[in-house]
mmCIF entry with sequence, helices, sheets and N, C-alpha, C, O atoms, coordinates in Angstrom:
data_MODEL
# 
_entry.id   MODEL 
# 
_entity.id                         1 
_entity.type                       polymer 
_entity.pdbx_number_of_molecules   1 
# 
_entity_poly.entity_id                      1 
_entity_poly.type                           'polypeptide(L)' 
_entity_poly.nstd_linkage                   no 
_entity_poly.nstd_monomer                   no 
_entity_poly.pdbx_seq_one_letter_code       YFSIILILMPISGIIENKMLEWNL 
_entity_poly.pdbx_seq_one_letter_code_can   YFSIILILMPISGIIENKMLEWNL 
_entity_poly.pdbx_strand_id                 A 
# 
loop_
_entity_poly_seq.entity_id 
_entity_poly_seq.num 
_entity_poly_seq.mon_id 
_entity_poly_seq.hetero 
1 1  TYR n 
1 2  PHE n 
1 3  SER n 
1 4  ILE n 
1 5  ILE n 
1 6  LEU n 
1 7  ILE n 
1 8  LEU n 
1 9  MET n 
1 10 PRO n 
1 11 ILE n 
1 12 SER n 
1 13 GLY n 
1 14 ILE n 
1 15 ILE n 
1 16 GLU n 
1 17 ASN n 
1 18 LYS n 
1 19 MET n 
1 20 LEU n 
1 21 GLU n 
1 22 TRP n 
1 23 ASN n 
1 24 LEU n 
# 
_struct_asym.id          A 
_struct_asym.entity_id   1 
# 
_struct_conf.conf_type_id            HELX_P 
_struct_conf.id                      HELX_P1 
_struct_conf.pdbx_PDB_helix_id       AA1 
_struct_conf.beg_label_comp_id       PHE 
_struct_conf.beg_label_asym_id       A 
_struct_conf.beg_label_seq_id        2 
_struct_conf.pdbx_beg_PDB_ins_code   ? 
_struct_conf.end_label_comp_id       ASN 
_struct_conf.end_label_asym_id       A 
_struct_conf.end_label_seq_id        23 
_struct_conf.pdbx_end_PDB_ins_code   ? 
_struct_conf.beg_auth_comp_id        PHE 
_struct_conf.beg_auth_asym_id        A 
_struct_conf.beg_auth_seq_id         2 
_struct_conf.end_auth_comp_id        ASN 
_struct_conf.end_auth_asym_id        A 
_struct_conf.end_auth_seq_id         23 
_struct_conf.pdbx_PDB_helix_class    1 
_struct_conf.details                 ? 
_struct_conf.pdbx_PDB_helix_length   22 
# 
_struct_conf_type.id          HELX_P 
_struct_conf_type.criteria    ? 
_struct_conf_type.reference   ? 
# 
loop_
_atom_site.group_PDB 
_atom_site.id 
_atom_site.type_symbol 
_atom_site.label_atom_id 
_atom_site.label_alt_id 
_atom_site.label_comp_id 
_atom_site.label_asym_id 
_atom_site.label_entity_id 
_atom_site.label_seq_id 
_atom_site.pdbx_PDB_ins_code 
_atom_site.Cartn_x 
_atom_site.Cartn_y 
_atom_site.Cartn_z 
_atom_site.occupancy 
_atom_site.B_iso_or_equiv 
_atom_site.pdbx_formal_charge 
_atom_site.auth_seq_id 
_atom_site.auth_comp_id 
_atom_site.auth_asym_id 
_atom_site.auth_atom_id 
_atom_site.pdbx_PDB_model_num 
ATOM 1  N N  . TYR A 1 1  ? 35.631 9.012  15.382  1.00 0.00 ? 1  TYR A N  1 
ATOM 2  C CA . TYR A 1 1  ? 34.843 9.467  14.229  1.00 0.00 ? 1  TYR A CA 1 
ATOM 3  C C  . TYR A 1 1  ? 35.755 10.134 13.189  1.00 0.00 ? 1  TYR A C  1 
ATOM 4  O O  . TYR A 1 1  ? 35.507 10.030 11.987  1.00 0.00 ? 1  TYR A O  1 
ATOM 5  N N  . PHE A 1 2  ? 36.789 10.806 13.645  1.00 0.00 ? 2  PHE A N  1 
ATOM 6  C CA . PHE A 1 2  ? 37.700 11.499 12.721  1.00 0.00 ? 2  PHE A CA 1 
ATOM 7  C C  . PHE A 1 2  ? 38.355 10.493 11.778  1.00 0.00 ? 2  PHE A C  1 
ATOM 8  O O  . PHE A 1 2  ? 38.520 10.764 10.589  1.00 0.00 ? 2  PHE A O  1 
ATOM 9  N N  . SER A 1 3  ? 38.728 9.329  12.314  1.00 0.00 ? 3  SER A N  1 
ATOM 10 C CA . SER A 1 3  ? 39.378 8.311  11.476  1.00 0.00 ? 3  SER A CA 1 
ATOM 11 C C  . SER A 1 3  ? 38.408 7.823  10.404  1.00 0.00 ? 3  SER A C  1 
ATOM 12 O O  . SER A 1 3  ? 38.805 7.576  9.266   1.00 0.00 ? 3  SER A O  1 
ATOM 13 N N  . ILE A 1 4  ? 37.139 7.687  10.772  1.00 0.00 ? 4  ILE A N  1 
ATOM 14 C CA . ILE A 1 4  ? 36.125 7.236  9.807   1.00 0.00 ? 4  ILE A CA 1 
ATOM 15 C C  . ILE A 1 4  ? 35.988 8.259  8.689   1.00 0.00 ? 4  ILE A C  1 
ATOM 16 O O  . ILE A 1 4  ? 35.885 7.896  7.517   1.00 0.00 ? 4  ILE A O  1 
ATOM 17 N N  . ILE A 1 5  ? 35.987 9.539  9.053   1.00 0.00 ? 5  ILE A N  1 
ATOM 18 C CA . ILE A 1 5  ? 35.861 10.610 8.049   1.00 0.00 ? 5  ILE A CA 1 
ATOM 19 C C  . ILE A 1 5  ? 37.065 10.572 7.115   1.00 0.00 ? 5  ILE A C  1 
ATOM 20 O O  . ILE A 1 5  ? 36.917 10.695 5.899   1.00 0.00 ? 5  ILE A O  1 
ATOM 21 N N  . LEU A 1 6  ? 38.258 10.402 7.685   1.00 0.00 ? 6  LEU A N  1 
ATOM 22 C CA . LEU A 1 6  ? 39.479 10.369 6.867   1.00 0.00 ? 6  LEU A CA 1 
ATOM 23 C C  . LEU A 1 6  ? 39.438 9.195  5.897   1.00 0.00 ? 6  LEU A C  1 
ATOM 24 O O  . LEU A 1 6  ? 39.980 9.278  4.794   1.00 0.00 ? 6  LEU A O  1 
ATOM 25 N N  . ILE A 1 7  ? 38.796 8.099  6.304   1.00 0.00 ? 7  ILE A N  1 
ATOM 26 C CA . ILE A 1 7  ? 38.697 6.918  5.432   1.00 0.00 ? 7  ILE A CA 1 
ATOM 27 C C  . ILE A 1 7  ? 37.618 7.126  4.371   1.00 0.00 ? 7  ILE A C  1 
ATOM 28 O O  . ILE A 1 7  ? 37.800 6.741  3.216   1.00 0.00 ? 7  ILE A O  1 
ATOM 29 N N  . LEU A 1 8  ? 36.490 7.735  4.760   1.00 0.00 ? 8  LEU A N  1 
ATOM 30 C CA . LEU A 1 8  ? 35.373 7.922  3.827   1.00 0.00 ? 8  LEU A CA 1 
ATOM 31 C C  . LEU A 1 8  ? 35.664 9.006  2.796   1.00 0.00 ? 8  LEU A C  1 
ATOM 32 O O  . LEU A 1 8  ? 35.185 8.925  1.664   1.00 0.00 ? 8  LEU A O  1 
ATOM 33 N N  . MET A 1 9  ? 36.441 10.020 3.170   1.00 0.00 ? 9  MET A N  1 
ATOM 34 C CA . MET A 1 9  ? 36.724 11.125 2.244   1.00 0.00 ? 9  MET A CA 1 
ATOM 35 C C  . MET A 1 9  ? 37.353 10.633 0.945   1.00 0.00 ? 9  MET A C  1 
ATOM 36 O O  . MET A 1 9  ? 36.806 10.924 -0.119  1.00 0.00 ? 9  MET A O  1 
ATOM 37 N N  . PRO A 1 10 ? 38.477 9.899  0.965   1.00 0.00 ? 10 PRO A N  1 
ATOM 38 C CA . PRO A 1 10 ? 39.106 9.413  -0.266  1.00 0.00 ? 10 PRO A CA 1 
ATOM 39 C C  . PRO A 1 10 ? 38.209 8.431  -1.011  1.00 0.00 ? 10 PRO A C  1 
ATOM 40 O O  . PRO A 1 10 ? 38.194 8.413  -2.242  1.00 0.00 ? 10 PRO A O  1 
ATOM 41 N N  . ILE A 1 11 ? 37.458 7.608  -0.266  1.00 0.00 ? 11 ILE A N  1 
ATOM 42 C CA . ILE A 1 11 ? 36.559 6.639  -0.907  1.00 0.00 ? 11 ILE A CA 1 
ATOM 43 C C  . ILE A 1 11 ? 35.483 7.376  -1.692  1.00 0.00 ? 11 ILE A C  1 
ATOM 44 O O  . ILE A 1 11 ? 35.181 7.007  -2.827  1.00 0.00 ? 11 ILE A O  1 
ATOM 45 N N  . SER A 1 12 ? 34.901 8.421  -1.096  1.00 0.00 ? 12 SER A N  1 
ATOM 46 C CA . SER A 1 12 ? 33.859 9.207  -1.771  1.00 0.00 ? 12 SER A CA 1 
ATOM 47 C C  . SER A 1 12 ? 34.447 9.883  -3.002  1.00 0.00 ? 12 SER A C  1 
ATOM 48 O O  . SER A 1 12 ? 33.773 10.008 -4.025  1.00 0.00 ? 12 SER A O  1 
ATOM 49 N N  . GLY A 1 13 ? 35.706 10.321 -2.910  1.00 0.00 ? 13 GLY A N  1 
ATOM 50 C CA . GLY A 1 13 ? 36.365 10.967 -4.052  1.00 0.00 ? 13 GLY A CA 1 
ATOM 51 C C  . GLY A 1 13 ? 36.540 9.981  -5.190  1.00 0.00 ? 13 GLY A C  1 
ATOM 52 O O  . GLY A 1 13 ? 36.319 10.328 -6.350  1.00 0.00 ? 13 GLY A O  1 
ATOM 53 N N  . ILE A 1 14 ? 36.936 8.748  -4.872  1.00 0.00 ? 14 ILE A N  1 
ATOM 54 C CA . ILE A 1 14 ? 37.118 7.722  -5.908  1.00 0.00 ? 14 ILE A CA 1 
ATOM 55 C C  . ILE A 1 14 ? 35.769 7.399  -6.545  1.00 0.00 ? 14 ILE A C  1 
ATOM 56 O O  . ILE A 1 14 ? 35.675 7.245  -7.763  1.00 0.00 ? 14 ILE A O  1 
ATOM 57 N N  . ILE A 1 15 ? 34.727 7.297  -5.723  1.00 0.00 ? 15 ILE A N  1 
ATOM 58 C CA . ILE A 1 15 ? 33.384 6.996  -6.242  1.00 0.00 ? 15 ILE A CA 1 
ATOM 59 C C  . ILE A 1 15 ? 32.924 8.106  -7.178  1.00 0.00 ? 15 ILE A C  1 
ATOM 60 O O  . ILE A 1 15 ? 32.352 7.833  -8.234  1.00 0.00 ? 15 ILE A O  1 
ATOM 61 N N  . GLU A 1 16 ? 33.171 9.358  -6.794  1.00 0.00 ? 16 GLU A N  1 
ATOM 62 C CA . GLU A 1 16 ? 32.770 10.494 -7.638  1.00 0.00 ? 16 GLU A CA 1 
ATOM 63 C C  . GLU A 1 16 ? 33.514 10.437 -8.961  1.00 0.00 ? 16 GLU A C  1 
ATOM 64 O O  . GLU A 1 16 ? 32.922 10.682 -10.012 1.00 0.00 ? 16 GLU A O  1 
ATOM 65 N N  . ASN A 1 17 ? 34.812 10.115 -8.927  1.00 0.00 ? 17 ASN A N  1 
ATOM 66 C CA . ASN A 1 17 ? 35.605 10.027 -10.153 1.00 0.00 ? 17 ASN A CA 1 
ATOM 67 C C  . ASN A 1 17 ? 35.054 8.930  -11.058 1.00 0.00 ? 17 ASN A C  1 
ATOM 68 O O  . ASN A 1 17 ? 34.977 9.112  -12.273 1.00 0.00 ? 17 ASN A O  1 
ATOM 69 N N  . LYS A 1 18 ? 34.668 7.785  -10.474 1.00 0.00 ? 18 LYS A N  1 
ATOM 70 C CA . LYS A 1 18 ? 34.119 6.681  -11.259 1.00 0.00 ? 18 LYS A CA 1 
ATOM 71 C C  . LYS A 1 18 ? 32.784 7.092  -11.863 1.00 0.00 ? 18 LYS A C  1 
ATOM 72 O O  . LYS A 1 18 ? 32.503 6.774  -13.018 1.00 0.00 ? 18 LYS A O  1 
ATOM 73 N N  . MET A 1 19 ? 31.959 7.796  -11.094 1.00 0.00 ? 19 MET A N  1 
ATOM 74 C CA . MET A 1 19 ? 30.658 8.244  -11.592 1.00 0.00 ? 19 MET A CA 1 
ATOM 75 C C  . MET A 1 19 ? 30.843 9.184  -12.769 1.00 0.00 ? 19 MET A C  1 
ATOM 76 O O  . MET A 1 19 ? 30.103 9.099  -13.749 1.00 0.00 ? 19 MET A O  1 
ATOM 77 N N  . LEU A 1 20 ? 31.833 10.094 -12.686 1.00 0.00 ? 20 LEU A N  1 
ATOM 78 C CA . LEU A 1 20 ? 32.099 11.032 -13.780 1.00 0.00 ? 20 LEU A CA 1 
ATOM 79 C C  . LEU A 1 20 ? 32.533 10.261 -15.018 1.00 0.00 ? 20 LEU A C  1 
ATOM 80 O O  . LEU A 1 20 ? 32.139 10.604 -16.133 1.00 0.00 ? 20 LEU A O  1 
ATOM 81 N N  . GLU A 1 21 ? 33.347 9.216  -14.830 1.00 0.00 ? 21 GLU A N  1 
ATOM 82 C CA . GLU A 1 21 ? 33.815 8.421  -15.967 1.00 0.00 ? 21 GLU A CA 1 
ATOM 83 C C  . GLU A 1 21 ? 32.629 7.717  -16.631 1.00 0.00 ? 21 GLU A C  1 
ATOM 84 O O  . GLU A 1 21 ? 32.543 7.669  -17.858 1.00 0.00 ? 21 GLU A O  1 
ATOM 85 N N  . TRP A 1 22 ? 31.717 7.173  -15.822 1.00 0.00 ? 22 TRP A N  1 
ATOM 86 C CA . TRP A 1 22 ? 30.551 6.477  -16.366 1.00 0.00 ? 22 TRP A CA 1 
ATOM 87 C C  . TRP A 1 22 ? 29.645 7.463  -17.113 1.00 0.00 ? 22 TRP A C  1 
ATOM 88 O O  . TRP A 1 22 ? 29.090 7.133  -18.161 1.00 0.00 ? 22 TRP A O  1 
ATOM 89 N N  . ASN A 1 23 ? 29.501 8.679  -16.563 1.00 0.00 ? 23 ASN A N  1 
ATOM 90 C CA . ASN A 1 23 ? 28.651 9.684  -17.205 1.00 0.00 ? 23 ASN A CA 1 
ATOM 91 C C  . ASN A 1 23 ? 29.221 10.082 -18.554 1.00 0.00 ? 23 ASN A C  1 
ATOM 92 O O  . ASN A 1 23 ? 28.480 10.322 -19.508 1.00 0.00 ? 23 ASN A O  1 
ATOM 93 N N  . LEU A 1 24 ? 30.573 10.153 -18.627 1.00 0.00 ? 24 LEU A N  1 
ATOM 94 C CA . LEU A 1 24 ? 31.203 10.534 -19.893 1.00 0.00 ? 24 LEU A CA 1 
ATOM 95 C C  . LEU A 1 24 ? 31.044 9.397  -20.893 1.00 0.00 ? 24 LEU A C  1 
ATOM 96 O O  . LEU A 1 24 ? 31.503 9.506  -22.030 1.00 0.00 ? 24 LEU A O  1 
# 
């Protein structure tokens, strides 16, 4: 499960960055 979290963490960060760009 730890490996899954390590993989999802950066992906969620990239998604958040993209969402912020779209909002702007």
